[in-house]
Protein backbone atom coordinates (compact mmCIF):
# COMPACT_ATOMS: atom_id res chain seq x y z
CA UNK A 1 0.00 0.00 0.00
CA UNK A 2 2.97 2.32 0.45
CA UNK A 3 3.05 2.85 -3.31
CA UNK A 4 -0.62 3.92 -3.33
CA UNK A 5 0.06 6.55 -0.65
CA UNK A 6 3.09 7.77 -2.60
CA UNK A 7 0.95 8.05 -5.74
CA UNK A 8 -1.66 10.04 -3.79
CA UNK A 9 0.95 12.47 -2.46
CA UNK A 10 2.56 12.83 -5.90
CA UNK A 11 -0.74 13.58 -7.64
CA UNK A 12 -1.64 16.17 -5.02
CA UNK A 13 1.73 17.88 -5.41
CA UNK A 14 1.13 17.97 -9.17
CA UNK A 15 -2.28 19.58 -8.55
CA UNK A 16 -0.72 22.19 -6.27
CA UNK A 17 1.85 22.93 -8.97
CA UNK A 18 -1.00 23.58 -11.44
CA UNK A 19 -2.36 26.21 -9.03
CA UNK A 20 0.87 28.21 -8.96
CA UNK A 21 0.52 31.70 -10.46
CA UNK A 22 -3.28 31.44 -10.75
CA UNK A 23 -5.30 34.24 -9.19
CA UNK A 24 -8.32 33.70 -6.97
CA UNK A 25 -10.43 35.00 -9.85
CA UNK A 26 -8.92 32.53 -12.32
CA UNK A 27 -9.59 29.46 -10.16
CA UNK A 28 -13.30 30.38 -10.13
CA UNK A 29 -13.69 30.76 -13.91
CA UNK A 30 -15.94 28.18 -15.59
CA UNK A 31 -14.86 28.08 -19.24
CA UNK A 32 -17.41 27.47 -21.96
CA UNK A 33 -18.03 23.74 -22.32
CA UNK A 34 -17.17 22.99 -18.67
CA UNK A 35 -19.57 22.64 -15.74
CA UNK A 36 -17.14 23.45 -12.97
CA UNK A 37 -13.99 25.39 -12.16
CA UNK A 38 -10.53 24.69 -10.74
CA UNK A 39 -11.55 25.66 -7.21
CA UNK A 40 -14.47 23.21 -7.24
CA UNK A 41 -12.27 20.40 -8.61
CA UNK A 42 -9.65 20.88 -5.88
CA UNK A 43 -12.28 20.91 -3.11
CA UNK A 44 -14.06 17.95 -4.73
CA UNK A 45 -10.82 15.93 -4.64
CA UNK A 46 -10.44 16.61 -0.90
CA UNK A 47 -14.09 15.79 -0.18
CA UNK A 48 -14.28 12.63 -2.28
CA UNK A 49 -11.18 11.15 -0.66
CA UNK A 50 -12.71 11.71 2.76
CA UNK A 51 -16.06 10.21 1.79
CA UNK A 52 -14.57 7.16 0.07
CA UNK A 53 -12.16 6.37 2.88
CA UNK A 54 -13.60 7.67 6.12
CA UNK A 55 -17.37 7.85 5.61
CA UNK A 56 -17.55 4.42 3.95
CA UNK A 57 -15.57 3.12 6.93
CA UNK A 58 -18.09 4.64 9.38
CA UNK A 59 -15.52 7.19 10.57
CA UNK A 60 -15.73 10.97 10.83
CA UNK A 61 -14.47 12.91 7.84
CA UNK A 62 -11.53 15.23 8.48
CA UNK A 63 -12.86 18.18 6.52
CA UNK A 64 -15.74 20.56 7.27
CA UNK A 65 -19.31 19.38 6.63
CA UNK A 66 -20.11 22.48 4.54
CA UNK A 67 -17.16 21.72 2.26
CA UNK A 68 -18.55 18.21 1.80
CA UNK A 69 -22.08 19.42 1.06
CA UNK A 70 -20.89 21.96 -1.52
CA UNK A 71 -18.34 19.74 -3.32
CA UNK A 72 -19.54 16.14 -3.14
CA UNK A 73 -20.48 14.14 -6.21
CA UNK A 74 -23.42 15.67 -8.06
CA UNK A 75 -22.79 19.26 -6.99
CA UNK A 76 -21.87 22.25 -9.11
CA UNK A 77 -19.82 25.29 -8.11
CA UNK A 78 -21.84 27.56 -5.84
CA UNK A 79 -19.03 28.69 -3.53
CA UNK A 80 -16.61 31.50 -4.20
CA UNK A 81 -13.68 30.96 -1.88
CA UNK A 82 -11.83 33.76 -0.18
CA UNK A 83 -8.05 33.43 -0.39
CA UNK A 84 -7.97 32.29 3.25
CA UNK A 85 -10.64 29.63 2.63
CA UNK A 86 -8.90 28.29 -0.46
CA UNK A 87 -5.58 28.21 1.37
CA UNK A 88 -7.28 25.97 3.95
CA UNK A 89 -8.51 23.67 1.16
CA UNK A 90 -4.95 23.49 -0.20
CA UNK A 91 -3.66 22.62 3.27
CA UNK A 92 -6.16 19.76 3.44
CA UNK A 93 -5.18 18.65 -0.05
CA UNK A 94 -1.53 18.48 0.98
CA UNK A 95 -1.88 17.15 4.52
CA UNK A 96 -4.65 14.56 4.38
CA UNK A 97 -2.65 11.89 2.48
CA UNK A 98 -0.22 11.65 5.42
CA UNK A 99 -3.12 11.37 7.86
CA UNK A 100 -4.71 8.66 5.72
CA UNK A 101 -1.50 6.64 5.68
CA UNK A 102 -1.06 7.03 9.45
CA UNK A 103 -4.69 6.00 10.07
CA UNK A 104 -4.39 3.05 7.67
CA UNK A 105 -1.20 1.85 9.39
CA UNK A 106 -2.88 2.29 12.80
CA UNK A 107 -5.65 -0.05 11.64
CA UNK A 108 -8.60 2.29 12.22
CA UNK A 109 -10.36 1.22 9.01
CA UNK A 110 -12.07 -1.82 10.54
CA UNK A 111 -15.45 -1.52 8.80
CA UNK A 112 -16.27 -0.74 5.19
CA UNK A 113 -19.61 -0.29 3.43
CA UNK A 114 -19.52 -1.59 -0.14
CA UNK A 115 -20.08 1.19 -2.67
CA UNK A 116 -20.72 0.92 -6.43
CA UNK A 117 -19.02 3.86 -8.15
CA UNK A 118 -20.45 5.67 -11.17
CA UNK A 119 -17.81 3.89 -13.29
CA UNK A 120 -19.37 0.54 -12.39
CA UNK A 121 -16.44 -0.47 -10.18
CA UNK A 122 -17.52 -1.62 -6.73
CA UNK A 123 -15.46 -0.54 -3.76
CA UNK A 124 -15.51 -3.38 -1.23
CA UNK A 125 -12.62 -2.53 1.10
CA UNK A 126 -10.47 0.37 2.23
CA UNK A 127 -7.70 -0.93 -0.05
CA UNK A 128 -9.89 -0.84 -3.16
CA UNK A 129 -11.16 2.61 -2.10
CA UNK A 130 -7.60 3.94 -1.81
CA UNK A 131 -6.68 2.51 -5.21
CA UNK A 132 -9.86 3.84 -6.86
CA UNK A 133 -9.42 7.27 -5.29
CA UNK A 134 -6.05 7.63 -7.02
CA UNK A 135 -7.79 6.94 -10.34
CA UNK A 136 -10.52 9.48 -9.47
CA UNK A 137 -7.98 12.15 -8.59
CA UNK A 138 -6.16 11.55 -11.87
CA UNK A 139 -9.37 12.32 -13.75
CA UNK A 140 -9.78 15.63 -11.90
CA UNK A 141 -6.10 16.49 -12.34
CA UNK A 142 -6.71 16.19 -16.08
CA UNK A 143 -9.80 18.40 -15.85
CA UNK A 144 -7.83 21.05 -13.94
CA UNK A 145 -5.16 21.02 -16.64
CA UNK A 146 -7.80 21.30 -19.36
CA UNK A 147 -9.53 24.26 -17.65
CA UNK A 148 -6.18 26.04 -17.32
CA UNK A 149 -5.84 26.10 -21.11
CA UNK A 150 -8.89 28.37 -21.29
CA UNK A 151 -7.74 30.90 -18.70
mmCIF file of C-alpha atoms in Angstrom:
data_model
loop_
_atom_site.group_PDB
_atom_site.id
_atom_site.type_symbol
_atom_site.label_atom_id
_atom_site.label_comp_id
_atom_site.label_asym_id
_atom_site.label_seq_id
_atom_site.Cartn_x
_atom_site.Cartn_y
_atom_site.Cartn_z
ATOM 1 C CA UNK A 1 0.000 0.000 0.000
ATOM 2 C CA UNK A 2 2.973 2.319 0.450
ATOM 3 C CA UNK A 3 3.048 2.849 -3.311
ATOM 4 C CA UNK A 4 -0.621 3.925 -3.331
ATOM 5 C CA UNK A 5 0.059 6.545 -0.646
ATOM 6 C CA UNK A 6 3.089 7.768 -2.596
ATOM 7 C CA UNK A 7 0.949 8.053 -5.743
ATOM 8 C CA UNK A 8 -1.655 10.040 -3.794
ATOM 9 C CA UNK A 9 0.955 12.471 -2.465
ATOM 10 C CA UNK A 10 2.563 12.826 -5.904
ATOM 11 C CA UNK A 11 -0.745 13.581 -7.637
ATOM 12 C CA UNK A 12 -1.636 16.167 -5.025
ATOM 13 C CA UNK A 13 1.729 17.878 -5.413
ATOM 14 C CA UNK A 14 1.126 17.973 -9.168
ATOM 15 C CA UNK A 15 -2.279 19.578 -8.551
ATOM 16 C CA UNK A 16 -0.720 22.194 -6.272
ATOM 17 C CA UNK A 17 1.849 22.926 -8.969
ATOM 18 C CA UNK A 18 -0.995 23.583 -11.438
ATOM 19 C CA UNK A 19 -2.359 26.210 -9.028
ATOM 20 C CA UNK A 20 0.872 28.213 -8.963
ATOM 21 C CA UNK A 21 0.522 31.697 -10.458
ATOM 22 C CA UNK A 22 -3.276 31.441 -10.745
ATOM 23 C CA UNK A 23 -5.301 34.240 -9.193
ATOM 24 C CA UNK A 24 -8.318 33.704 -6.974
ATOM 25 C CA UNK A 25 -10.429 35.004 -9.850
ATOM 26 C CA UNK A 26 -8.917 32.529 -12.318
ATOM 27 C CA UNK A 27 -9.592 29.455 -10.164
ATOM 28 C CA UNK A 28 -13.299 30.376 -10.125
ATOM 29 C CA UNK A 29 -13.692 30.765 -13.910
ATOM 30 C CA UNK A 30 -15.938 28.176 -15.587
ATOM 31 C CA UNK A 31 -14.863 28.081 -19.236
ATOM 32 C CA UNK A 32 -17.410 27.466 -21.965
ATOM 33 C CA UNK A 33 -18.034 23.741 -22.316
ATOM 34 C CA UNK A 34 -17.174 22.991 -18.672
ATOM 35 C CA UNK A 35 -19.570 22.640 -15.744
ATOM 36 C CA UNK A 36 -17.138 23.453 -12.966
ATOM 37 C CA UNK A 37 -13.985 25.387 -12.165
ATOM 38 C CA UNK A 38 -10.533 24.686 -10.743
ATOM 39 C CA UNK A 39 -11.546 25.663 -7.205
ATOM 40 C CA UNK A 40 -14.471 23.210 -7.242
ATOM 41 C CA UNK A 41 -12.266 20.405 -8.609
ATOM 42 C CA UNK A 42 -9.650 20.881 -5.882
ATOM 43 C CA UNK A 43 -12.278 20.914 -3.114
ATOM 44 C CA UNK A 44 -14.056 17.948 -4.732
ATOM 45 C CA UNK A 45 -10.821 15.931 -4.636
ATOM 46 C CA UNK A 46 -10.445 16.615 -0.904
ATOM 47 C CA UNK A 47 -14.090 15.793 -0.183
ATOM 48 C CA UNK A 48 -14.280 12.629 -2.276
ATOM 49 C CA UNK A 49 -11.181 11.147 -0.664
ATOM 50 C CA UNK A 50 -12.707 11.708 2.755
ATOM 51 C CA UNK A 51 -16.059 10.214 1.788
ATOM 52 C CA UNK A 52 -14.572 7.155 0.071
ATOM 53 C CA UNK A 53 -12.161 6.368 2.878
ATOM 54 C CA UNK A 54 -13.602 7.668 6.119
ATOM 55 C CA UNK A 55 -17.369 7.846 5.614
ATOM 56 C CA UNK A 56 -17.554 4.419 3.947
ATOM 57 C CA UNK A 57 -15.568 3.122 6.930
ATOM 58 C CA UNK A 58 -18.088 4.642 9.383
ATOM 59 C CA UNK A 59 -15.521 7.189 10.574
ATOM 60 C CA UNK A 60 -15.734 10.970 10.832
ATOM 61 C CA UNK A 61 -14.474 12.908 7.842
ATOM 62 C CA UNK A 62 -11.528 15.226 8.481
ATOM 63 C CA UNK A 63 -12.855 18.176 6.515
ATOM 64 C CA UNK A 64 -15.739 20.558 7.268
ATOM 65 C CA UNK A 65 -19.313 19.384 6.626
ATOM 66 C CA UNK A 66 -20.108 22.482 4.545
ATOM 67 C CA UNK A 67 -17.158 21.717 2.262
ATOM 68 C CA UNK A 68 -18.547 18.207 1.803
ATOM 69 C CA UNK A 69 -22.077 19.419 1.062
ATOM 70 C CA UNK A 70 -20.890 21.956 -1.517
ATOM 71 C CA UNK A 71 -18.338 19.742 -3.321
ATOM 72 C CA UNK A 72 -19.539 16.137 -3.141
ATOM 73 C CA UNK A 73 -20.477 14.140 -6.213
ATOM 74 C CA UNK A 74 -23.419 15.671 -8.059
ATOM 75 C CA UNK A 75 -22.789 19.264 -6.989
ATOM 76 C CA UNK A 76 -21.873 22.253 -9.107
ATOM 77 C CA UNK A 77 -19.815 25.289 -8.109
ATOM 78 C CA UNK A 78 -21.839 27.562 -5.845
ATOM 79 C CA UNK A 79 -19.034 28.687 -3.533
ATOM 80 C CA UNK A 80 -16.614 31.497 -4.199
ATOM 81 C CA UNK A 81 -13.685 30.959 -1.876
ATOM 82 C CA UNK A 82 -11.830 33.761 -0.181
ATOM 83 C CA UNK A 83 -8.048 33.433 -0.386
ATOM 84 C CA UNK A 84 -7.969 32.291 3.247
ATOM 85 C CA UNK A 85 -10.641 29.631 2.634
ATOM 86 C CA UNK A 86 -8.904 28.294 -0.460
ATOM 87 C CA UNK A 87 -5.576 28.210 1.371
ATOM 88 C CA UNK A 88 -7.283 25.974 3.955
ATOM 89 C CA UNK A 89 -8.511 23.668 1.162
ATOM 90 C CA UNK A 90 -4.954 23.490 -0.204
ATOM 91 C CA UNK A 91 -3.656 22.616 3.274
ATOM 92 C CA UNK A 92 -6.161 19.759 3.444
ATOM 93 C CA UNK A 93 -5.178 18.654 -0.051
ATOM 94 C CA UNK A 94 -1.534 18.478 0.978
ATOM 95 C CA UNK A 95 -1.880 17.149 4.524
ATOM 96 C CA UNK A 96 -4.652 14.556 4.381
ATOM 97 C CA UNK A 97 -2.650 11.893 2.481
ATOM 98 C CA UNK A 98 -0.215 11.652 5.416
ATOM 99 C CA UNK A 99 -3.116 11.375 7.861
ATOM 100 C CA UNK A 100 -4.707 8.665 5.719
ATOM 101 C CA UNK A 101 -1.500 6.637 5.678
ATOM 102 C CA UNK A 102 -1.061 7.033 9.447
ATOM 103 C CA UNK A 103 -4.687 6.001 10.066
ATOM 104 C CA UNK A 104 -4.386 3.046 7.674
ATOM 105 C CA UNK A 105 -1.203 1.845 9.393
ATOM 106 C CA UNK A 106 -2.880 2.290 12.799
ATOM 107 C CA UNK A 107 -5.648 -0.051 11.640
ATOM 108 C CA UNK A 108 -8.600 2.289 12.221
ATOM 109 C CA UNK A 109 -10.361 1.216 9.009
ATOM 110 C CA UNK A 110 -12.068 -1.822 10.541
ATOM 111 C CA UNK A 111 -15.445 -1.521 8.798
ATOM 112 C CA UNK A 112 -16.270 -0.744 5.190
ATOM 113 C CA UNK A 113 -19.614 -0.293 3.434
ATOM 114 C CA UNK A 114 -19.518 -1.586 -0.137
ATOM 115 C CA UNK A 115 -20.081 1.186 -2.674
ATOM 116 C CA UNK A 116 -20.718 0.919 -6.430
ATOM 117 C CA UNK A 117 -19.018 3.861 -8.153
ATOM 118 C CA UNK A 118 -20.453 5.671 -11.166
ATOM 119 C CA UNK A 119 -17.811 3.892 -13.285
ATOM 120 C CA UNK A 120 -19.367 0.542 -12.386
ATOM 121 C CA UNK A 121 -16.439 -0.465 -10.181
ATOM 122 C CA UNK A 122 -17.522 -1.624 -6.733
ATOM 123 C CA UNK A 123 -15.457 -0.544 -3.757
ATOM 124 C CA UNK A 124 -15.506 -3.377 -1.235
ATOM 125 C CA UNK A 125 -12.616 -2.534 1.099
ATOM 126 C CA UNK A 126 -10.474 0.367 2.229
ATOM 127 C CA UNK A 127 -7.703 -0.926 -0.046
ATOM 128 C CA UNK A 128 -9.894 -0.838 -3.161
ATOM 129 C CA UNK A 129 -11.158 2.609 -2.103
ATOM 130 C CA UNK A 130 -7.600 3.938 -1.814
ATOM 131 C CA UNK A 131 -6.682 2.511 -5.210
ATOM 132 C CA UNK A 132 -9.861 3.839 -6.857
ATOM 133 C CA UNK A 133 -9.417 7.272 -5.288
ATOM 134 C CA UNK A 134 -6.053 7.630 -7.022
ATOM 135 C CA UNK A 135 -7.790 6.941 -10.344
ATOM 136 C CA UNK A 136 -10.518 9.481 -9.472
ATOM 137 C CA UNK A 137 -7.976 12.150 -8.586
ATOM 138 C CA UNK A 138 -6.158 11.546 -11.872
ATOM 139 C CA UNK A 139 -9.367 12.322 -13.748
ATOM 140 C CA UNK A 140 -9.779 15.626 -11.904
ATOM 141 C CA UNK A 141 -6.098 16.491 -12.338
ATOM 142 C CA UNK A 142 -6.710 16.191 -16.081
ATOM 143 C CA UNK A 143 -9.801 18.400 -15.851
ATOM 144 C CA UNK A 144 -7.832 21.049 -13.940
ATOM 145 C CA UNK A 145 -5.156 21.015 -16.640
ATOM 146 C CA UNK A 146 -7.800 21.298 -19.358
ATOM 147 C CA UNK A 147 -9.528 24.257 -17.654
ATOM 148 C CA UNK A 148 -6.180 26.044 -17.317
ATOM 149 C CA UNK A 149 -5.837 26.104 -21.114
ATOM 150 C CA UNK A 150 -8.888 28.372 -21.291
ATOM 151 C CA UNK A 151 -7.744 30.904 -18.698
#
